[in-house]
Short mmCIF file of C-alpha atoms and ligand atoms in Angstrom, two decimals:
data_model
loop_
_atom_site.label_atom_id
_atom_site.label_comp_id
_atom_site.label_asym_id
_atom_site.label_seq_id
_atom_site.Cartn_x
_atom_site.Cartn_y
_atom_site.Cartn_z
CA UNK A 1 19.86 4.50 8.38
CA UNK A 2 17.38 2.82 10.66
CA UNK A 3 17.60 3.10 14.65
CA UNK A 4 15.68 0.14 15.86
CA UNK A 5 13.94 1.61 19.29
CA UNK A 6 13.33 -1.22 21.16
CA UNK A 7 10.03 -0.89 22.34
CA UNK A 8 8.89 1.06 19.34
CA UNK A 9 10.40 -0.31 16.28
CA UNK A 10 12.46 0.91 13.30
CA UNK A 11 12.19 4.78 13.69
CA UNK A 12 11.51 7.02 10.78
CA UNK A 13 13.95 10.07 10.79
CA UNK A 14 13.49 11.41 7.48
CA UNK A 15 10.60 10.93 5.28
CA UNK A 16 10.67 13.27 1.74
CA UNK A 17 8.49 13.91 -1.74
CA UNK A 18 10.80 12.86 -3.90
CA UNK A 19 8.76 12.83 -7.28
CA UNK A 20 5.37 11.94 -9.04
CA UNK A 21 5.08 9.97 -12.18
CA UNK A 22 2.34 9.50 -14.70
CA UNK A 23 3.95 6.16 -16.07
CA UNK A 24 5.97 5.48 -19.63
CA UNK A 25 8.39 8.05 -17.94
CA UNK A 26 11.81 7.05 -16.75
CA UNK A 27 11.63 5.17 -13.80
CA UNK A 28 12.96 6.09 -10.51
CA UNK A 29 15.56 3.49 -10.00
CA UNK A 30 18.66 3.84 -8.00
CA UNK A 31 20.10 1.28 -5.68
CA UNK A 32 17.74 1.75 -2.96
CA UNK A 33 14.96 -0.54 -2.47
CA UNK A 34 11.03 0.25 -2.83
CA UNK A 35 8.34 -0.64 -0.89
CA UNK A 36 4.66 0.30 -3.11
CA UNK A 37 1.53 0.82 -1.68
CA UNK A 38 -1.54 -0.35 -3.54
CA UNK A 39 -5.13 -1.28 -3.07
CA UNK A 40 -8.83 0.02 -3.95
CA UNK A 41 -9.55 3.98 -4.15
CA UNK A 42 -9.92 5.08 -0.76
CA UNK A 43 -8.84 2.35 1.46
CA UNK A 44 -6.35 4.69 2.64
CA UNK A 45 -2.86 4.09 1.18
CA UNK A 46 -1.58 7.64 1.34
CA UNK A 47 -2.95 7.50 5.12
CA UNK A 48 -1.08 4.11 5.71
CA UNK A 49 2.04 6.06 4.52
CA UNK A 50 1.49 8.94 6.59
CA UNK A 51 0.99 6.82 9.69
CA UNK A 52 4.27 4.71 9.44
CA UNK A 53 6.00 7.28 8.31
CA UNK A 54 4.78 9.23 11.43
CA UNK A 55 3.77 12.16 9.20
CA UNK A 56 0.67 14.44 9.11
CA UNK A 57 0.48 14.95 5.53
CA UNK A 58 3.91 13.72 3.43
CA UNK A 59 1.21 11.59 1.02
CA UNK A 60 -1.92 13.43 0.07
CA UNK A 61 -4.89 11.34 1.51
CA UNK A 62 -8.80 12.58 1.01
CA UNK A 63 -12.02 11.51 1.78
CA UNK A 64 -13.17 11.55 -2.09
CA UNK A 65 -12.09 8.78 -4.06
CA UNK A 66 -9.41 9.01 -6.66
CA UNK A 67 -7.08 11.22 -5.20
CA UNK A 68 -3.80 9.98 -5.80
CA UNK A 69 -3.84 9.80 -9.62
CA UNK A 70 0.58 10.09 -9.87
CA UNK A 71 2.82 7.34 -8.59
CA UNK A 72 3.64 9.00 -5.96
CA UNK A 73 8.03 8.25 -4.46
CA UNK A 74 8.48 8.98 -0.89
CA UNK A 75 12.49 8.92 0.22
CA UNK A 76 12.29 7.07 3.99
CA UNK A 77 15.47 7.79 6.13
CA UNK A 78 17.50 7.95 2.84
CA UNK A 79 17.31 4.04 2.88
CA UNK A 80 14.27 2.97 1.13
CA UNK A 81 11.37 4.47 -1.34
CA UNK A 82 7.77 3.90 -0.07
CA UNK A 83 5.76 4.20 -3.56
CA UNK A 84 2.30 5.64 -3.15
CA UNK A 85 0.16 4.16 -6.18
CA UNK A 86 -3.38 5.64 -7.36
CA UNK A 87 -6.16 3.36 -6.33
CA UNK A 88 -8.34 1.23 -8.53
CA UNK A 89 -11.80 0.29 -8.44
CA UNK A 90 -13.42 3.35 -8.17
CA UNK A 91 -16.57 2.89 -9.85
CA UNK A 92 -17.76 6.84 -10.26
CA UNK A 93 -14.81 7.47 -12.22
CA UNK A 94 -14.51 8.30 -15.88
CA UNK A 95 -13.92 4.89 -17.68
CA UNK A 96 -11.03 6.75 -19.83
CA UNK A 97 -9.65 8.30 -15.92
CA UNK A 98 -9.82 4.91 -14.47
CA UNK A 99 -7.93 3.02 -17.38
CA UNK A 100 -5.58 5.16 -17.45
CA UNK A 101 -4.75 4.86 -13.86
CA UNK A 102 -5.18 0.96 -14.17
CA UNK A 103 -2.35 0.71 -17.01
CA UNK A 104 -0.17 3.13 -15.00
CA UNK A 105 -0.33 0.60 -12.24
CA UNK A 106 0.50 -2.01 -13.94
CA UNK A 107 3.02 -0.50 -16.02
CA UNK A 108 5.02 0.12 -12.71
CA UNK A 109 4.40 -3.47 -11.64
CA UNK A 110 5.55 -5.21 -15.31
CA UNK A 111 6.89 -2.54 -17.11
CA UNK A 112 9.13 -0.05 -15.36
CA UNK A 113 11.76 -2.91 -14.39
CA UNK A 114 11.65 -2.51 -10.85
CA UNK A 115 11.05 -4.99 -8.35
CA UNK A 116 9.69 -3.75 -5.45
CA UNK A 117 10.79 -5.76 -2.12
CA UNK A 118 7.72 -5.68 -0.73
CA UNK A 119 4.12 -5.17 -2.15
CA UNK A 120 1.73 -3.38 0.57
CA UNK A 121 -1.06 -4.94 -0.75
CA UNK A 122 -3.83 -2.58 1.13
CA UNK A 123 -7.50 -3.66 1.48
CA UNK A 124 -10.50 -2.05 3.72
CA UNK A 125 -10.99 -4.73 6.71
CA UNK A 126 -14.73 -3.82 6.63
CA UNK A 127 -15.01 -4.35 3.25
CA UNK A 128 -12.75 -6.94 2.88
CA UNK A 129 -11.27 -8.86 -0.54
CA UNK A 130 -12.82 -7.89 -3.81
CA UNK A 131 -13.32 -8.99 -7.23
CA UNK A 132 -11.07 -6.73 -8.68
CA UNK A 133 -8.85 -7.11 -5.44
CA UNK A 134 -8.27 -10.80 -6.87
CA UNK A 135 -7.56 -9.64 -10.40
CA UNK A 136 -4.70 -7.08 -8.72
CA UNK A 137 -3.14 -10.33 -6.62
CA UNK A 138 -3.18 -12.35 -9.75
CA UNK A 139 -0.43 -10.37 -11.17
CA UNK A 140 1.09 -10.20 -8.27
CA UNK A 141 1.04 -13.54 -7.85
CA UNK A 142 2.02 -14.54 -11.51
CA UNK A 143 5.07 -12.16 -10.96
CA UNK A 144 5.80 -13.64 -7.75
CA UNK A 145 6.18 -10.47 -5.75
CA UNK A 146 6.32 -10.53 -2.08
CA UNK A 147 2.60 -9.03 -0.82
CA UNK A 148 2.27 -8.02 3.03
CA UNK A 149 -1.89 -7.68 2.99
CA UNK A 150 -2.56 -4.43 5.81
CA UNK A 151 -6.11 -4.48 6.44
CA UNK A 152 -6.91 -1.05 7.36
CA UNK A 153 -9.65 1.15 9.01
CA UNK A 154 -9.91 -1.43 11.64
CA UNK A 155 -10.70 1.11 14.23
CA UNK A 156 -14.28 0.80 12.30
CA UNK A 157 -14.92 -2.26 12.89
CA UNK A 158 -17.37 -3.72 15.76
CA UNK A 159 -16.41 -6.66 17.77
CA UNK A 160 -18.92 -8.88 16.24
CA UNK A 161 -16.91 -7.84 12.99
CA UNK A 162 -13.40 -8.10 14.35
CA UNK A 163 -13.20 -12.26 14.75
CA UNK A 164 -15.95 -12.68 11.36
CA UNK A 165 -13.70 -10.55 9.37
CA UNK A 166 -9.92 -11.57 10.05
CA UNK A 167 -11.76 -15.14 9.36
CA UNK A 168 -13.18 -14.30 5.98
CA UNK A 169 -10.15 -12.45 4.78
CA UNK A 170 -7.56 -15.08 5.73
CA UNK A 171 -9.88 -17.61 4.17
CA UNK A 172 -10.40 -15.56 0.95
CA UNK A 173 -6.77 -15.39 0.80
CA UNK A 174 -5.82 -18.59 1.55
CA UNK A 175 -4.41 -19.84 -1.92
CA UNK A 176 -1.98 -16.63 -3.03
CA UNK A 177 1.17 -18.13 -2.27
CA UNK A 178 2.95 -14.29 -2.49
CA UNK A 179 1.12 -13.35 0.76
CA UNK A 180 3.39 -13.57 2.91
CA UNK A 181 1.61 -11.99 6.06
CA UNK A 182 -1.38 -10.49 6.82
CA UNK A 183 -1.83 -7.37 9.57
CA UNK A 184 -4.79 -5.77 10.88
CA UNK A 185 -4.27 -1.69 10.54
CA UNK A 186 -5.36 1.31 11.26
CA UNK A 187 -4.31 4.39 9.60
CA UNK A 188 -5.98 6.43 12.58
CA UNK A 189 -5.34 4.73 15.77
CA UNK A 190 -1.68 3.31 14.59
CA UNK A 191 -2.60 -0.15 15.64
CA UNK A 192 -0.14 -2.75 13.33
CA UNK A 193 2.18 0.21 12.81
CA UNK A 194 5.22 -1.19 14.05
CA UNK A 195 4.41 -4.48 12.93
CA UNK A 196 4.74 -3.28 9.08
CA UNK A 197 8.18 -1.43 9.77
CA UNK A 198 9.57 -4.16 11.47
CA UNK A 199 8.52 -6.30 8.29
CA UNK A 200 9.79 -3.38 5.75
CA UNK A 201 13.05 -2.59 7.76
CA UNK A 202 13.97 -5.93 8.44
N1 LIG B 1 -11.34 5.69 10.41
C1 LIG B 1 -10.32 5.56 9.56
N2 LIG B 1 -10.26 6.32 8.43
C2 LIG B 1 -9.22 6.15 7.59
C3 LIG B 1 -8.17 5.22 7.86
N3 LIG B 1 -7.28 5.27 6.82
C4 LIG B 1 -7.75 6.19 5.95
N4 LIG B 1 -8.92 6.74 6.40
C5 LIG B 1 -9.73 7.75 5.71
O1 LIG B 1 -10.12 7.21 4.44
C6 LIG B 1 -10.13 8.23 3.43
C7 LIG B 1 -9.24 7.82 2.25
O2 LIG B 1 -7.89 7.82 2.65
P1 LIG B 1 -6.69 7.96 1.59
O3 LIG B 1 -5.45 7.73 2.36
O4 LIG B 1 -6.81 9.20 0.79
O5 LIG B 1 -7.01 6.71 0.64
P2 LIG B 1 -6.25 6.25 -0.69
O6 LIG B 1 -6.33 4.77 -0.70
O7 LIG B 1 -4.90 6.86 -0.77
O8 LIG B 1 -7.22 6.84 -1.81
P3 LIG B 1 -6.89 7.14 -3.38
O9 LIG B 1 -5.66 7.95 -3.46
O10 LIG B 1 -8.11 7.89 -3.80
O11 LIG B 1 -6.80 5.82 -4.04
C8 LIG B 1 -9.68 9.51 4.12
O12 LIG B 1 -10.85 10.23 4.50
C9 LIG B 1 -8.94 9.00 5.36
O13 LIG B 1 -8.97 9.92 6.45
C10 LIG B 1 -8.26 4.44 9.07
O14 LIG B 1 -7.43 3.59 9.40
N5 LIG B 1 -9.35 4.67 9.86
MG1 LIG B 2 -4.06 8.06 -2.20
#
Protein backbone atom coordinates (compact mmCIF):
# COMPACT_ATOMS: atom_id res chain seq x y z
CA UNK A 1 0.00 0.00 0.00
CA UNK A 2 1.36 3.45 -0.66
CA UNK A 3 -0.38 6.76 0.77
CA UNK A 4 0.85 9.47 -1.49
CA UNK A 5 1.15 12.64 1.11
CA UNK A 6 0.92 15.40 -0.96
CA UNK A 7 3.52 17.56 0.04
CA UNK A 8 5.78 14.76 1.11
CA UNK A 9 5.54 11.95 -1.25
CA UNK A 10 4.82 8.20 -1.19
CA UNK A 11 5.01 7.43 2.63
CA UNK A 12 6.82 4.44 3.96
CA UNK A 13 4.63 2.57 6.61
CA UNK A 14 6.37 -0.56 6.93
CA UNK A 15 9.88 -1.25 6.12
CA UNK A 16 11.24 -5.09 7.28
CA UNK A 17 14.62 -7.51 7.07
CA UNK A 18 13.29 -9.93 5.20
CA UNK A 19 16.49 -12.11 4.36
CA UNK A 20 20.28 -12.09 3.34
CA UNK A 21 21.72 -14.11 0.57
CA UNK A 22 25.21 -15.13 -0.36
CA UNK A 23 24.18 -15.88 -4.09
CA UNK A 24 23.68 -19.52 -6.00
CA UNK A 25 20.86 -19.76 -3.31
CA UNK A 26 17.22 -19.69 -4.25
CA UNK A 27 16.20 -16.47 -5.14
CA UNK A 28 13.72 -14.38 -3.42
CA UNK A 29 11.07 -14.09 -6.00
CA UNK A 30 7.45 -13.62 -5.39
CA UNK A 31 5.16 -11.34 -7.27
CA UNK A 32 6.29 -8.23 -5.78
CA UNK A 33 8.60 -6.04 -7.52
CA UNK A 34 12.39 -5.12 -6.48
CA UNK A 35 14.09 -2.14 -6.47
CA UNK A 36 18.37 -3.00 -5.86
CA UNK A 37 20.70 -0.74 -4.63
CA UNK A 38 24.23 -0.84 -5.97
CA UNK A 39 27.34 1.21 -6.35
CA UNK A 40 31.12 1.42 -5.01
CA UNK A 41 31.95 0.28 -1.23
CA UNK A 42 30.99 3.02 0.86
CA UNK A 43 29.08 5.41 -1.18
CA UNK A 44 26.38 4.77 1.13
CA UNK A 45 23.71 2.38 -0.22
CA UNK A 46 22.56 0.92 3.07
CA UNK A 47 22.35 4.77 4.20
CA UNK A 48 20.32 5.65 0.96
CA UNK A 49 17.95 2.83 2.14
CA UNK A 50 17.72 3.93 5.55
CA UNK A 51 16.93 7.50 4.51
CA UNK A 52 13.96 6.71 2.10
CA UNK A 53 12.86 4.27 4.03
CA UNK A 54 12.81 6.83 6.94
CA UNK A 55 14.68 4.35 9.15
CA UNK A 56 17.62 4.71 11.60
CA UNK A 57 19.20 1.50 11.04
CA UNK A 58 16.82 -1.23 8.90
CA UNK A 59 20.20 -1.65 6.43
CA UNK A 60 23.49 -1.88 8.22
CA UNK A 61 25.63 1.14 6.97
CA UNK A 62 29.45 1.78 8.39
CA UNK A 63 32.10 4.00 7.93
CA UNK A 64 34.66 1.05 6.93
CA UNK A 65 34.36 -0.20 3.61
CA UNK A 66 32.90 -3.55 2.78
CA UNK A 67 30.25 -3.85 5.08
CA UNK A 68 27.43 -5.21 3.39
CA UNK A 69 28.94 -8.47 2.08
CA UNK A 70 24.97 -10.44 1.83
CA UNK A 71 22.35 -9.30 -0.63
CA UNK A 72 20.61 -7.83 1.65
CA UNK A 73 15.97 -7.94 0.93
CA UNK A 74 14.19 -5.22 2.65
CA UNK A 75 10.06 -5.74 2.51
CA UNK A 76 8.74 -1.79 1.90
CA UNK A 77 5.00 -1.34 2.90
CA UNK A 78 4.40 -5.03 1.86
CA UNK A 79 4.47 -3.69 -1.82
CA UNK A 80 7.92 -3.74 -3.05
CA UNK A 81 11.59 -5.28 -2.06
CA UNK A 82 14.40 -2.64 -1.86
CA UNK A 83 17.62 -5.03 -2.41
CA UNK A 84 20.67 -3.83 -0.56
CA UNK A 85 23.79 -5.20 -2.66
CA UNK A 86 27.54 -5.37 -1.24
CA UNK A 87 29.65 -2.70 -2.82
CA UNK A 88 32.46 -3.14 -5.27
CA UNK A 89 35.60 -1.47 -5.78
CA UNK A 90 37.06 -1.58 -2.63
CA UNK A 91 40.60 -1.72 -3.25
CA UNK A 92 41.95 -2.88 0.50
CA UNK A 93 40.01 -5.89 0.22
CA UNK A 94 41.17 -9.46 -0.12
CA UNK A 95 41.24 -10.18 -3.96
CA UNK A 96 39.45 -13.72 -3.13
CA UNK A 97 36.70 -11.32 -0.63
CA UNK A 98 36.22 -8.92 -3.40
CA UNK A 99 35.56 -11.57 -6.25
CA UNK A 100 33.47 -13.19 -4.48
CA UNK A 101 31.31 -10.28 -3.79
CA UNK A 102 31.74 -9.16 -7.53
CA UNK A 103 30.23 -12.62 -8.90
CA UNK A 104 27.50 -12.44 -6.23
CA UNK A 105 26.51 -9.18 -7.79
CA UNK A 106 26.34 -10.15 -10.86
CA UNK A 107 24.87 -13.39 -10.30
CA UNK A 108 21.75 -11.44 -8.94
CA UNK A 109 21.83 -9.15 -11.96
CA UNK A 110 22.15 -12.24 -14.82
CA UNK A 111 21.68 -15.15 -12.96
CA UNK A 112 18.99 -15.25 -10.30
CA UNK A 113 16.12 -14.49 -13.00
CA UNK A 114 14.87 -11.48 -11.55
CA UNK A 115 14.39 -8.30 -13.10
CA UNK A 116 14.55 -5.65 -10.92
CA UNK A 117 12.20 -2.53 -11.94
CA UNK A 118 14.49 -0.19 -11.14
CA UNK A 119 18.36 -0.23 -10.72
CA UNK A 120 19.55 2.47 -7.96
CA UNK A 121 22.59 2.86 -9.55
CA UNK A 122 24.47 4.79 -6.46
CA UNK A 123 27.70 6.81 -7.01
CA UNK A 124 29.63 9.38 -4.52
CA UNK A 125 28.86 13.02 -6.12
CA UNK A 126 32.36 14.06 -4.89
CA UNK A 127 33.91 11.39 -6.37
CA UNK A 128 31.92 11.03 -9.17
CA UNK A 129 31.84 8.10 -12.17
CA UNK A 130 34.55 5.52 -12.06
CA UNK A 131 36.32 3.08 -14.08
CA UNK A 132 34.85 0.26 -12.59
CA UNK A 133 31.55 2.36 -12.21
CA UNK A 134 31.49 2.06 -16.21
CA UNK A 135 32.23 -1.65 -16.23
CA UNK A 136 28.99 -2.05 -13.59
CA UNK A 137 26.67 0.21 -16.21
CA UNK A 138 27.87 -1.87 -19.05
CA UNK A 139 25.94 -4.76 -17.87
CA UNK A 140 23.42 -2.86 -17.00
CA UNK A 141 23.22 -1.42 -20.04
CA UNK A 142 23.72 -4.67 -22.19
CA UNK A 143 20.75 -6.08 -20.07
CA UNK A 144 18.79 -3.09 -20.60
CA UNK A 145 17.74 -2.49 -17.03
CA UNK A 146 16.18 0.68 -16.01
CA UNK A 147 19.16 2.71 -13.83
CA UNK A 148 17.99 5.87 -11.69
CA UNK A 149 21.85 7.29 -10.96
CA UNK A 150 21.44 8.98 -6.96
CA UNK A 151 24.47 10.87 -6.46
CA UNK A 152 24.94 10.90 -2.84
CA UNK A 153 26.86 12.68 0.01
CA UNK A 154 26.02 15.88 -1.62
CA UNK A 155 25.80 17.63 1.64
CA UNK A 156 29.85 17.39 1.14
CA UNK A 157 30.14 19.11 -1.53
CA UNK A 158 31.25 22.98 -1.81
CA UNK A 159 29.52 25.31 -4.09
CA UNK A 160 32.38 25.61 -6.40
CA UNK A 161 31.81 21.69 -6.60
CA UNK A 162 28.04 21.64 -6.79
CA UNK A 163 27.61 23.23 -10.64
CA UNK A 164 31.44 21.43 -11.76
CA UNK A 165 30.19 18.18 -10.57
CA UNK A 166 26.42 17.68 -11.72
CA UNK A 167 28.31 18.89 -15.13
CA UNK A 168 30.94 16.21 -15.19
CA UNK A 169 28.66 13.45 -14.10
CA UNK A 170 25.84 14.13 -16.58
CA UNK A 171 28.53 14.43 -19.21
CA UNK A 172 30.30 11.18 -18.17
CA UNK A 173 27.02 9.63 -18.42
CA UNK A 174 25.79 10.93 -21.33
CA UNK A 175 25.80 7.77 -23.70
CA UNK A 176 24.06 4.88 -21.23
CA UNK A 177 20.84 4.84 -22.75
CA UNK A 178 19.37 2.77 -19.35
CA UNK A 179 19.81 6.00 -17.30
CA UNK A 180 16.88 7.09 -17.10
CA UNK A 181 17.34 10.01 -14.48
CA UNK A 182 19.83 11.32 -12.53
CA UNK A 183 19.25 12.91 -8.71
CA UNK A 184 21.50 14.66 -6.49
CA UNK A 185 21.25 12.88 -2.77
CA UNK A 186 22.05 12.98 0.40
CA UNK A 187 21.79 10.17 2.72
CA UNK A 188 22.22 12.75 5.72
CA UNK A 189 20.35 15.83 4.98
CA UNK A 190 17.40 13.87 2.92
CA UNK A 191 17.77 16.22 0.04
CA UNK A 192 16.34 14.10 -3.36
CA UNK A 193 14.47 11.84 -0.95
CA UNK A 194 11.16 12.23 -2.22
CA UNK A 195 12.26 12.59 -5.59
CA UNK A 196 13.48 8.73 -5.64
CA UNK A 197 10.08 7.46 -4.03
CA UNK A 198 8.08 9.28 -6.25
CA UNK A 199 10.23 7.57 -9.13
CA UNK A 200 10.12 3.96 -7.23
CA UNK A 201 6.35 4.25 -6.22
CA UNK A 202 5.17 5.54 -9.28
N1 LIG B 1 27.98 13.10 4.91
C1 LIG B 1 27.37 12.02 4.43
N2 LIG B 1 27.77 10.77 4.81
C2 LIG B 1 27.13 9.70 4.29
C3 LIG B 1 26.05 9.84 3.38
N3 LIG B 1 25.63 8.58 3.03
C4 LIG B 1 26.41 7.71 3.70
N4 LIG B 1 27.33 8.37 4.47
C5 LIG B 1 28.37 7.75 5.31
O1 LIG B 1 29.21 6.96 4.45
C6 LIG B 1 29.63 5.76 5.12
C7 LIG B 1 29.27 4.53 4.29
O2 LIG B 1 27.87 4.37 4.27
P1 LIG B 1 27.18 2.95 3.96
O3 LIG B 1 25.73 3.23 3.85
O4 LIG B 1 27.62 1.91 4.92
O5 LIG B 1 27.81 2.64 2.53
P2 LIG B 1 27.61 1.33 1.62
O6 LIG B 1 27.66 1.82 0.22
O7 LIG B 1 26.42 0.57 2.03
O8 LIG B 1 28.95 0.54 1.94
P3 LIG B 1 29.27 -1.05 1.73
O9 LIG B 1 28.18 -1.84 2.35
O10 LIG B 1 30.57 -1.20 2.44
O11 LIG B 1 29.41 -1.25 0.27
C8 LIG B 1 28.98 5.79 6.49
O12 LIG B 1 29.92 6.33 7.41
C9 LIG B 1 27.81 6.76 6.30
O13 LIG B 1 27.43 7.43 7.50
C10 LIG B 1 25.64 11.17 3.01
O14 LIG B 1 24.72 11.42 2.22
N5 LIG B 1 26.33 12.20 3.57
MG1 LIG C 1 26.22 -1.37 2.66
Amino acid sequence: MVIKNKKNGPKVISATFVRGLIGEDKILFDTRKQVAFIGRSNVGKSSVINTLAERKSLAKSSSMPGKTREINFFLINDLVYFVDLPGYGYAKMPPKIADKLRKRIIWYFSESGVKPSHVVFIIDSRIGITTIDKEMLEILENENHNVIVVANKSDKLSQSEFVKNIKKIENDLRDYKCIKNIILFSAKTKKGREEVLNILFE
